[in-house]
Short mmCIF file of C-alpha atoms in Angstrom, two decimals:
data_model
loop_
_atom_site.label_atom_id
_atom_site.label_comp_id
_atom_site.label_asym_id
_atom_site.label_seq_id
_atom_site.Cartn_x
_atom_site.Cartn_y
_atom_site.Cartn_z
CA UNK A 1 -88.32 -52.98 -133.66
CA UNK A 2 -90.12 -54.59 -136.65
CA UNK A 3 -91.83 -57.88 -135.82
CA UNK A 4 -89.73 -59.85 -138.31
CA UNK A 5 -86.56 -58.59 -136.64
CA UNK A 6 -87.86 -59.63 -133.22
CA UNK A 7 -88.65 -63.08 -134.57
CA UNK A 8 -85.19 -63.42 -136.08
CA UNK A 9 -83.57 -62.24 -132.85
CA UNK A 10 -85.56 -64.74 -130.72
CA UNK A 11 -84.80 -67.58 -133.12
CA UNK A 12 -81.10 -66.79 -132.84
CA UNK A 13 -81.19 -66.92 -129.05
CA UNK A 14 -83.06 -70.25 -129.08
CA UNK A 15 -80.57 -71.71 -131.56
CA UNK A 16 -77.66 -70.71 -129.34
CA UNK A 17 -79.24 -72.28 -126.25
CA UNK A 18 -79.97 -75.52 -128.08
CA UNK A 19 -76.45 -75.64 -129.47
CA UNK A 20 -74.98 -75.25 -125.98
CA UNK A 21 -77.25 -77.96 -124.61
CA UNK A 22 -76.39 -80.29 -127.48
CA UNK A 23 -72.68 -79.70 -126.91
CA UNK A 24 -73.02 -80.37 -123.16
CA UNK A 25 -74.92 -83.64 -123.68
CA UNK A 26 -72.45 -84.73 -126.33
CA UNK A 27 -69.49 -84.31 -123.98
CA UNK A 28 -71.24 -85.79 -120.92
CA UNK A 29 -72.28 -88.99 -122.65
CA UNK A 30 -68.92 -89.30 -124.38
CA UNK A 31 -67.11 -88.95 -121.06
CA UNK A 32 -69.28 -91.65 -119.42
CA UNK A 33 -68.78 -94.02 -122.30
CA UNK A 34 -65.06 -93.37 -122.33
CA UNK A 35 -64.79 -95.21 -119.03
CA UNK A 36 -65.45 -98.43 -120.91
CA UNK A 37 -63.35 -97.69 -123.96
CA UNK A 38 -65.94 -96.72 -126.62
CA UNK A 39 -63.94 -94.77 -129.19
CA UNK A 40 -66.49 -93.95 -131.88
CA UNK A 41 -67.13 -90.23 -131.46
CA UNK A 42 -70.39 -90.41 -133.35
CA UNK A 43 -71.65 -93.04 -130.97
CA UNK A 44 -72.23 -90.55 -128.19
CA UNK A 45 -74.55 -88.15 -129.92
CA UNK A 46 -77.54 -87.52 -127.70
CA UNK A 47 -80.67 -87.35 -129.86
CA UNK A 48 -83.18 -84.60 -129.66
CA UNK A 49 -86.31 -85.08 -127.55
CA UNK A 50 -88.44 -85.78 -130.61
CA UNK A 51 -85.99 -88.37 -131.87
CA UNK A 52 -85.85 -90.13 -128.49
CA UNK A 53 -89.62 -90.24 -128.26
CA UNK A 54 -89.76 -92.06 -131.54
CA UNK A 55 -87.22 -94.63 -130.29
CA UNK A 56 -87.89 -97.30 -127.69
CA UNK A 57 -86.73 -96.20 -124.23
CA UNK A 58 -85.17 -99.64 -123.77
CA UNK A 59 -82.91 -99.64 -126.81
CA UNK A 60 -80.04 -97.70 -128.32
CA UNK A 61 -80.39 -94.63 -130.45
CA UNK A 62 -80.43 -96.13 -133.94
CA UNK A 63 -78.13 -97.89 -136.37
CA UNK A 64 -75.34 -95.30 -136.03
CA UNK A 65 -74.95 -96.01 -132.31
CA UNK A 66 -76.14 -99.61 -131.80
CA UNK A 67 -72.70 -101.22 -132.15
CA UNK A 68 -71.02 -98.76 -129.81
CA UNK A 69 -73.83 -98.99 -127.23
CA UNK A 70 -73.64 -102.80 -127.26
CA UNK A 71 -69.86 -102.75 -126.88
CA UNK A 72 -70.14 -100.27 -124.01
CA UNK A 73 -72.70 -102.40 -122.17
CA UNK A 74 -70.68 -105.55 -122.77
CA UNK A 75 -67.61 -103.98 -121.23
CA UNK A 76 -69.61 -102.75 -118.24
CA UNK A 77 -71.09 -106.21 -117.67
CA UNK A 78 -67.68 -107.83 -118.02
CA UNK A 79 -65.70 -105.44 -115.83
CA UNK A 80 -68.28 -104.51 -113.21
CA UNK A 81 -70.50 -107.59 -112.99
CA UNK A 82 -68.04 -110.34 -113.90
CA UNK A 83 -69.80 -111.61 -117.02
CA UNK A 84 -67.77 -114.14 -119.00
CA UNK A 85 -67.51 -114.22 -122.78
CA UNK A 86 -69.92 -117.15 -122.83
CA UNK A 87 -72.49 -115.17 -120.83
CA UNK A 88 -72.13 -112.18 -123.11
CA UNK A 89 -72.45 -114.34 -126.21
CA UNK A 90 -75.67 -115.78 -124.81
CA UNK A 91 -77.01 -112.27 -124.29
CA UNK A 92 -76.02 -111.32 -127.83
CA UNK A 93 -78.21 -114.08 -129.28
CA UNK A 94 -81.40 -112.13 -128.64
CA UNK A 95 -82.85 -108.88 -127.36
CA UNK A 96 -81.36 -107.97 -124.00
CA UNK A 97 -79.91 -105.28 -121.80
CA UNK A 98 -77.04 -104.90 -124.28
CA UNK A 99 -79.08 -102.52 -126.41
CA UNK A 100 -80.14 -100.27 -123.55
CA UNK A 101 -78.96 -96.66 -123.79
CA UNK A 102 -75.61 -95.92 -122.23
CA UNK A 103 -76.00 -95.49 -118.49
CA UNK A 104 -79.33 -97.30 -118.14
CA UNK A 105 -77.81 -100.63 -117.08
CA UNK A 106 -75.69 -98.90 -114.43
CA UNK A 107 -78.73 -97.09 -113.09
CA UNK A 108 -80.71 -100.33 -112.76
CA UNK A 109 -77.80 -102.16 -111.14
CA UNK A 110 -77.34 -99.32 -108.67
CA UNK A 111 -81.05 -99.29 -107.90
CA UNK A 112 -81.18 -103.02 -107.13
CA UNK A 113 -78.00 -102.88 -105.12
CA UNK A 114 -79.25 -99.96 -103.03
CA UNK A 115 -82.87 -101.10 -102.71
CA UNK A 116 -81.91 -104.61 -101.57
CA UNK A 117 -78.71 -103.66 -99.75
CA UNK A 118 -76.66 -106.07 -101.85
CA UNK A 119 -72.93 -106.65 -101.69
CA UNK A 120 -71.01 -106.38 -104.93
CA UNK A 121 -70.65 -110.16 -105.09
CA UNK A 122 -74.41 -110.57 -104.59
CA UNK A 123 -75.41 -108.15 -107.34
CA UNK A 124 -72.91 -109.90 -109.61
CA UNK A 125 -74.45 -113.31 -108.93
CA UNK A 126 -77.96 -111.90 -109.28
CA UNK A 127 -77.19 -110.31 -112.64
CA UNK A 128 -75.37 -113.39 -113.93
CA UNK A 129 -78.16 -115.72 -112.83
CA UNK A 130 -80.97 -113.53 -114.20
CA UNK A 131 -79.49 -111.04 -116.69
CA UNK A 132 -82.96 -110.19 -118.01
CA UNK A 133 -83.46 -108.27 -114.76
CA UNK A 134 -81.20 -105.57 -116.16
CA UNK A 135 -83.67 -104.96 -118.98
CA UNK A 136 -86.55 -104.61 -116.53
CA UNK A 137 -87.95 -101.12 -116.01
CA UNK A 138 -90.58 -101.89 -113.33
CA UNK A 139 -88.62 -103.73 -110.65
CA UNK A 140 -89.42 -101.06 -108.06
CA UNK A 141 -93.15 -101.66 -108.40
CA UNK A 142 -92.78 -105.41 -107.89
CA UNK A 143 -90.47 -105.05 -104.92
CA UNK A 144 -92.90 -102.65 -103.29
CA UNK A 145 -95.77 -105.07 -103.94
CA UNK A 146 -93.98 -108.05 -102.36
CA UNK A 147 -92.91 -105.96 -99.40
CA UNK A 148 -96.48 -104.78 -98.78
CA UNK A 149 -98.31 -108.02 -99.62
CA UNK A 150 -96.14 -110.21 -97.40
CA UNK A 151 -95.27 -107.58 -94.77
CA UNK A 152 -91.57 -108.10 -95.40
CA UNK A 153 -88.71 -106.17 -93.91
CA UNK A 154 -85.86 -105.27 -96.26
CA UNK A 155 -83.71 -108.21 -95.14
CA UNK A 156 -86.48 -110.72 -95.87
CA UNK A 157 -87.24 -109.15 -99.23
CA UNK A 158 -83.56 -109.35 -100.09
CA UNK A 159 -83.41 -113.07 -99.28
CA UNK A 160 -86.49 -113.83 -101.38
CA UNK A 161 -85.10 -112.03 -104.44
CA UNK A 162 -81.71 -113.67 -104.07
CA UNK A 163 -83.44 -117.03 -103.74
CA UNK A 164 -85.77 -116.54 -106.70
CA UNK A 165 -84.79 -113.54 -108.84
CA UNK A 166 -87.13 -114.65 -111.63
CA UNK A 167 -90.06 -113.40 -109.54
CA UNK A 168 -89.23 -109.89 -110.72
CA UNK A 169 -89.90 -110.98 -114.30
CA UNK A 170 -93.46 -112.03 -113.44
CA UNK A 171 -96.62 -109.99 -113.71
CA UNK A 172 -98.17 -108.89 -110.44
CA UNK A 173 -101.75 -109.08 -111.72
CA UNK A 174 -101.43 -112.25 -113.79
CA UNK A 175 -98.94 -114.29 -111.77
CA UNK A 176 -97.58 -113.20 -108.39
CA UNK A 177 -100.83 -111.89 -106.93
CA UNK A 178 -103.08 -114.81 -107.95
CA UNK A 179 -100.42 -117.30 -106.84
CA UNK A 180 -100.13 -115.83 -103.36
CA UNK A 181 -103.93 -115.62 -103.10
CA UNK A 182 -104.25 -119.30 -104.07
CA UNK A 183 -101.65 -120.50 -101.57
CA UNK A 184 -103.21 -118.46 -98.80
CA UNK A 185 -106.69 -119.75 -99.56
CA UNK A 186 -105.82 -123.39 -100.23
CA UNK A 187 -103.52 -123.78 -97.22
CA UNK A 188 -105.61 -121.69 -94.80
CA UNK A 189 -102.75 -119.28 -94.16
CA UNK A 190 -102.72 -115.88 -92.54
CA UNK A 191 -100.28 -113.31 -93.90
CA UNK A 192 -97.57 -114.22 -91.39
CA UNK A 193 -97.78 -117.94 -92.30
CA UNK A 194 -97.77 -117.14 -96.02
CA UNK A 195 -94.69 -115.00 -95.51
CA UNK A 196 -92.87 -117.81 -93.70
CA UNK A 197 -93.81 -120.26 -96.45
CA UNK A 198 -92.36 -118.04 -99.17
CA UNK A 199 -89.28 -117.26 -97.09
CA UNK A 200 -88.61 -120.98 -96.67
CA UNK A 201 -89.07 -121.66 -100.38
CA UNK A 202 -88.72 -118.51 -102.51
CA UNK A 203 -88.68 -120.65 -105.67
CA UNK A 204 -92.33 -121.46 -104.95
CA UNK A 205 -93.10 -118.10 -106.56
CA UNK A 206 -91.70 -119.51 -109.79
CA UNK A 207 -93.95 -122.59 -109.79
CA UNK A 208 -97.07 -122.67 -111.92
CA UNK A 209 -100.35 -123.02 -109.99
CA UNK A 210 -102.33 -124.86 -112.68
CA UNK A 211 -99.53 -127.14 -113.89
CA UNK A 212 -97.71 -127.82 -110.63
CA UNK A 213 -98.85 -126.46 -107.27
CA UNK A 214 -102.58 -127.22 -107.34
CA UNK A 215 -102.32 -130.72 -108.91
CA UNK A 216 -99.58 -131.70 -106.44
CA UNK A 217 -101.54 -130.48 -103.43
CA UNK A 218 -104.71 -132.23 -104.57
CA UNK A 219 -102.88 -135.50 -105.28
CA UNK A 220 -101.10 -135.54 -101.90
CA UNK A 221 -104.31 -134.68 -100.03
CA UNK A 222 -106.26 -137.45 -101.72
CA UNK A 223 -103.49 -140.07 -101.59
CA UNK A 224 -102.81 -139.57 -97.89
CA UNK A 225 -106.42 -138.88 -96.93
CA UNK A 226 -105.58 -135.53 -95.34
CA UNK A 227 -108.02 -132.82 -94.33
CA UNK A 228 -107.21 -129.22 -95.22
CA UNK A 229 -105.59 -128.47 -91.86
CA UNK A 230 -103.32 -131.54 -92.02
CA UNK A 231 -102.30 -130.72 -95.59
CA UNK A 232 -101.49 -127.15 -94.61
CA UNK A 233 -99.40 -128.24 -91.63
CA UNK A 234 -97.41 -130.69 -93.75
CA UNK A 235 -96.67 -128.16 -96.51
CA UNK A 236 -95.68 -125.50 -94.01
CA UNK A 237 -93.22 -127.95 -92.47
CA UNK A 238 -91.78 -128.90 -95.86
CA UNK A 239 -92.78 -126.55 -98.70
CA UNK A 240 -90.10 -128.09 -100.92
CA UNK A 241 -92.42 -131.08 -101.43
CA UNK A 242 -94.23 -128.90 -103.98
CA UNK A 243 -91.07 -128.96 -106.07
CA UNK A 244 -91.09 -132.77 -106.35
CA UNK A 245 -92.58 -134.58 -109.30
CA UNK A 246 -95.57 -136.76 -108.35
CA UNK A 247 -95.09 -139.47 -110.97
CA UNK A 248 -91.32 -139.89 -110.76
CA UNK A 249 -90.73 -139.17 -107.09
CA UNK A 250 -93.63 -138.88 -104.65
CA UNK A 251 -95.87 -141.69 -105.88
CA UNK A 252 -93.13 -144.37 -106.19
CA UNK A 253 -91.83 -143.51 -102.71
CA UNK A 254 -95.27 -143.77 -101.11
CA UNK A 255 -96.05 -147.04 -102.89
CA UNK A 256 -92.75 -148.56 -101.77
CA UNK A 257 -93.21 -147.48 -98.15
CA UNK A 258 -96.78 -148.73 -98.01
CA UNK A 259 -95.87 -152.12 -99.39
CA UNK A 260 -92.58 -152.59 -97.50
CA UNK A 261 -93.99 -151.50 -94.14
CA UNK A 262 -97.41 -153.07 -94.71
CA UNK A 263 -99.32 -149.85 -94.03
CA UNK A 264 -102.90 -148.89 -94.80
CA UNK A 265 -103.60 -145.41 -96.18
CA UNK A 266 -104.28 -143.90 -92.76
CA UNK A 267 -101.06 -145.24 -91.25
CA UNK A 268 -99.07 -144.11 -94.28
CA UNK A 269 -100.61 -140.65 -93.97
CA UNK A 270 -99.65 -140.40 -90.28
CA UNK A 271 -96.10 -141.47 -91.03
CA UNK A 272 -95.65 -138.84 -93.75
CA UNK A 273 -97.18 -136.14 -91.57
CA UNK A 274 -94.59 -136.92 -88.91
CA UNK A 275 -91.74 -136.86 -91.44
CA UNK A 276 -92.79 -135.01 -94.63
CA UNK A 277 -89.23 -135.05 -95.92
CA UNK A 278 -89.69 -138.76 -96.66
CA UNK A 279 -91.43 -137.66 -99.85
CA UNK A 280 -88.13 -136.33 -101.11
CA UNK A 281 -85.95 -139.30 -100.13
CA UNK A 282 -84.60 -141.73 -102.68
CA UNK A 283 -85.73 -145.29 -101.97
CA UNK A 284 -82.66 -147.08 -103.35
CA UNK A 285 -79.95 -144.83 -101.95
CA UNK A 286 -81.56 -143.72 -98.71
CA UNK A 287 -84.73 -145.32 -97.35
CA UNK A 288 -84.05 -148.98 -98.12
CA UNK A 289 -80.39 -149.07 -96.94
CA UNK A 290 -81.34 -147.27 -93.69
CA UNK A 291 -84.25 -149.61 -93.06
CA UNK A 292 -81.96 -152.60 -93.64
CA UNK A 293 -79.52 -151.15 -91.11
CA UNK A 294 -82.12 -151.31 -88.33
CA UNK A 295 -83.25 -154.79 -89.36
CA UNK A 296 -79.70 -156.14 -89.29
CA UNK A 297 -78.80 -154.33 -86.06
CA UNK A 298 -81.81 -155.76 -84.21
CA UNK A 299 -81.83 -159.10 -85.96
CA UNK A 300 -85.62 -158.95 -86.01
CA UNK A 301 -87.36 -157.53 -89.08
CA UNK A 302 -90.82 -157.19 -87.56
CA UNK A 303 -89.46 -155.36 -84.53
CA UNK A 304 -87.31 -153.08 -86.68
CA UNK A 305 -90.19 -152.14 -89.00
CA UNK A 306 -92.42 -151.37 -86.04
CA UNK A 307 -89.70 -149.13 -84.60
CA UNK A 308 -89.36 -147.14 -87.83
CA UNK A 309 -93.14 -146.77 -88.20
CA UNK A 310 -93.32 -145.42 -84.67
CA UNK A 311 -90.30 -143.14 -85.16
CA UNK A 312 -90.15 -142.21 -88.87
CA UNK A 313 -87.33 -139.74 -88.17
CA UNK A 314 -85.00 -142.73 -87.68
CA UNK A 315 -84.81 -142.90 -91.48
CA UNK A 316 -83.51 -139.35 -91.71
CA UNK A 317 -80.12 -139.96 -90.07
CA UNK A 318 -76.94 -140.56 -92.04
CA UNK A 319 -75.73 -144.12 -92.25
CA UNK A 320 -72.06 -143.30 -92.77
CA UNK A 321 -71.76 -140.30 -90.47
CA UNK A 322 -73.90 -141.38 -87.54
CA UNK A 323 -75.62 -144.77 -87.51
CA UNK A 324 -72.84 -147.13 -88.56
CA UNK A 325 -70.02 -145.49 -86.50
CA UNK A 326 -72.17 -145.46 -83.36
CA UNK A 327 -73.24 -149.07 -83.88
CA UNK A 328 -69.58 -150.07 -83.98
CA UNK A 329 -69.01 -148.22 -80.70
CA UNK A 330 -71.90 -150.12 -79.10
CA UNK A 331 -70.64 -153.44 -80.42
CA UNK A 332 -67.06 -152.74 -79.27
CA UNK A 333 -68.38 -151.87 -75.80
CA UNK A 334 -70.35 -155.11 -75.67
CA UNK A 335 -73.64 -153.32 -75.00
CA UNK A 336 -76.85 -155.17 -75.80
CA UNK A 337 -78.60 -153.78 -78.88
CA UNK A 338 -82.33 -153.36 -78.51
CA UNK A 339 -84.88 -150.82 -79.78
CA UNK A 340 -84.09 -148.38 -76.97
CA UNK A 341 -80.38 -148.55 -77.78
CA UNK A 342 -81.00 -147.93 -81.49
CA UNK A 343 -83.31 -145.02 -80.73
CA UNK A 344 -80.64 -143.36 -78.60
CA UNK A 345 -77.99 -144.21 -81.16
CA UNK A 346 -79.93 -142.41 -83.89
CA UNK A 347 -81.48 -139.45 -82.07
CA UNK A 348 -78.93 -138.30 -79.51
CA UNK A 349 -76.60 -135.41 -80.21
CA UNK A 350 -72.87 -136.09 -80.28
CA UNK A 351 -72.34 -134.98 -76.69
CA UNK A 352 -75.41 -136.69 -75.29
CA UNK A 353 -74.59 -139.90 -77.14
CA UNK A 354 -71.15 -140.22 -75.60
CA UNK A 355 -72.49 -139.44 -72.14
CA UNK A 356 -75.09 -142.17 -72.64
CA UNK A 357 -72.50 -144.60 -73.97
CA UNK A 358 -70.24 -144.02 -70.98
CA UNK A 359 -73.19 -144.47 -68.62
CA UNK A 360 -74.12 -147.81 -70.20
CA UNK A 361 -70.54 -149.01 -69.95
CA UNK A 362 -70.37 -148.03 -66.25
CA UNK A 363 -73.55 -149.98 -65.55
CA UNK A 364 -72.06 -153.02 -67.24
CA UNK A 365 -68.87 -152.77 -65.21
CA UNK A 366 -70.82 -152.53 -61.94
CA UNK A 367 -72.83 -155.61 -62.84
CA UNK A 368 -69.67 -157.53 -63.68
CA UNK A 369 -68.05 -156.52 -60.41
#
């Protein structure tokens, strides 16, 4: 057979194969899109390999298909992930997952749901809270890194991502890695302790080291005269303190406590180490009213202040749900109120408190008889 005939014959075969493939892709994509009501037949043309290489892998296939792709993704987000019109409008204001090729958003949702063993309601909340995750093409790498770096099981990894989904938007080399290294070094943590810290406060991964974490740690350490070990112990007990603002929260609280309780720096430091959560309490609505409760109950300010300094946890109990109702029970029973009584009143569990109250009343009755 002449060479030109062979060439023509081969070209014909190739053309037929490509036509069949094009027809198959056209129908497959159209059928998938039809689930969400896209009616523009031209919107489901699958470009050739060379055309797709020239386009971004994250976006639609060009001006002919952009509108249909966006409408398809909107309907998927609305019907499958519960996005409201307001949420979709917010996504439409800039580049987002709406312009991803048909099927890409579903694939990423299915990956996250499977990888993290998420319920439908959880993947919905995750997507609504951090929709930019759906435009992310390297989530697997970051999940694997966190799992390996912190020695996490799948359940723990799941809780961290649900608690702080924005971590998946961060760079491993420029953000997550250096942040974990800093916390481990500054707080003298082994991997297990670092893991517990992040599990207790996943949002810590979203804090900035230079602007937030390091300045806060340094300020607290200097203000309370803490060594590295004491600082580490305090932060491990209450990592949320790193989320408080020094100027508007921590510093005013410490100044008030030091002045009101007449404490030097060392005594203030010991008190905070025993109850780190004090740093997050509001003076006007929490600390001061509770302190006044003990003063009024004892009728002796000096004695009440000494009691609270010795037992800082007395400030942590609810006035309306515990302290005031139990004080009324003591008063109704005619029991003498002293520091021991107030300590029991505050610290005892519900069951133990009523056993103690009954015991005190029996002792009184025996004395009277």
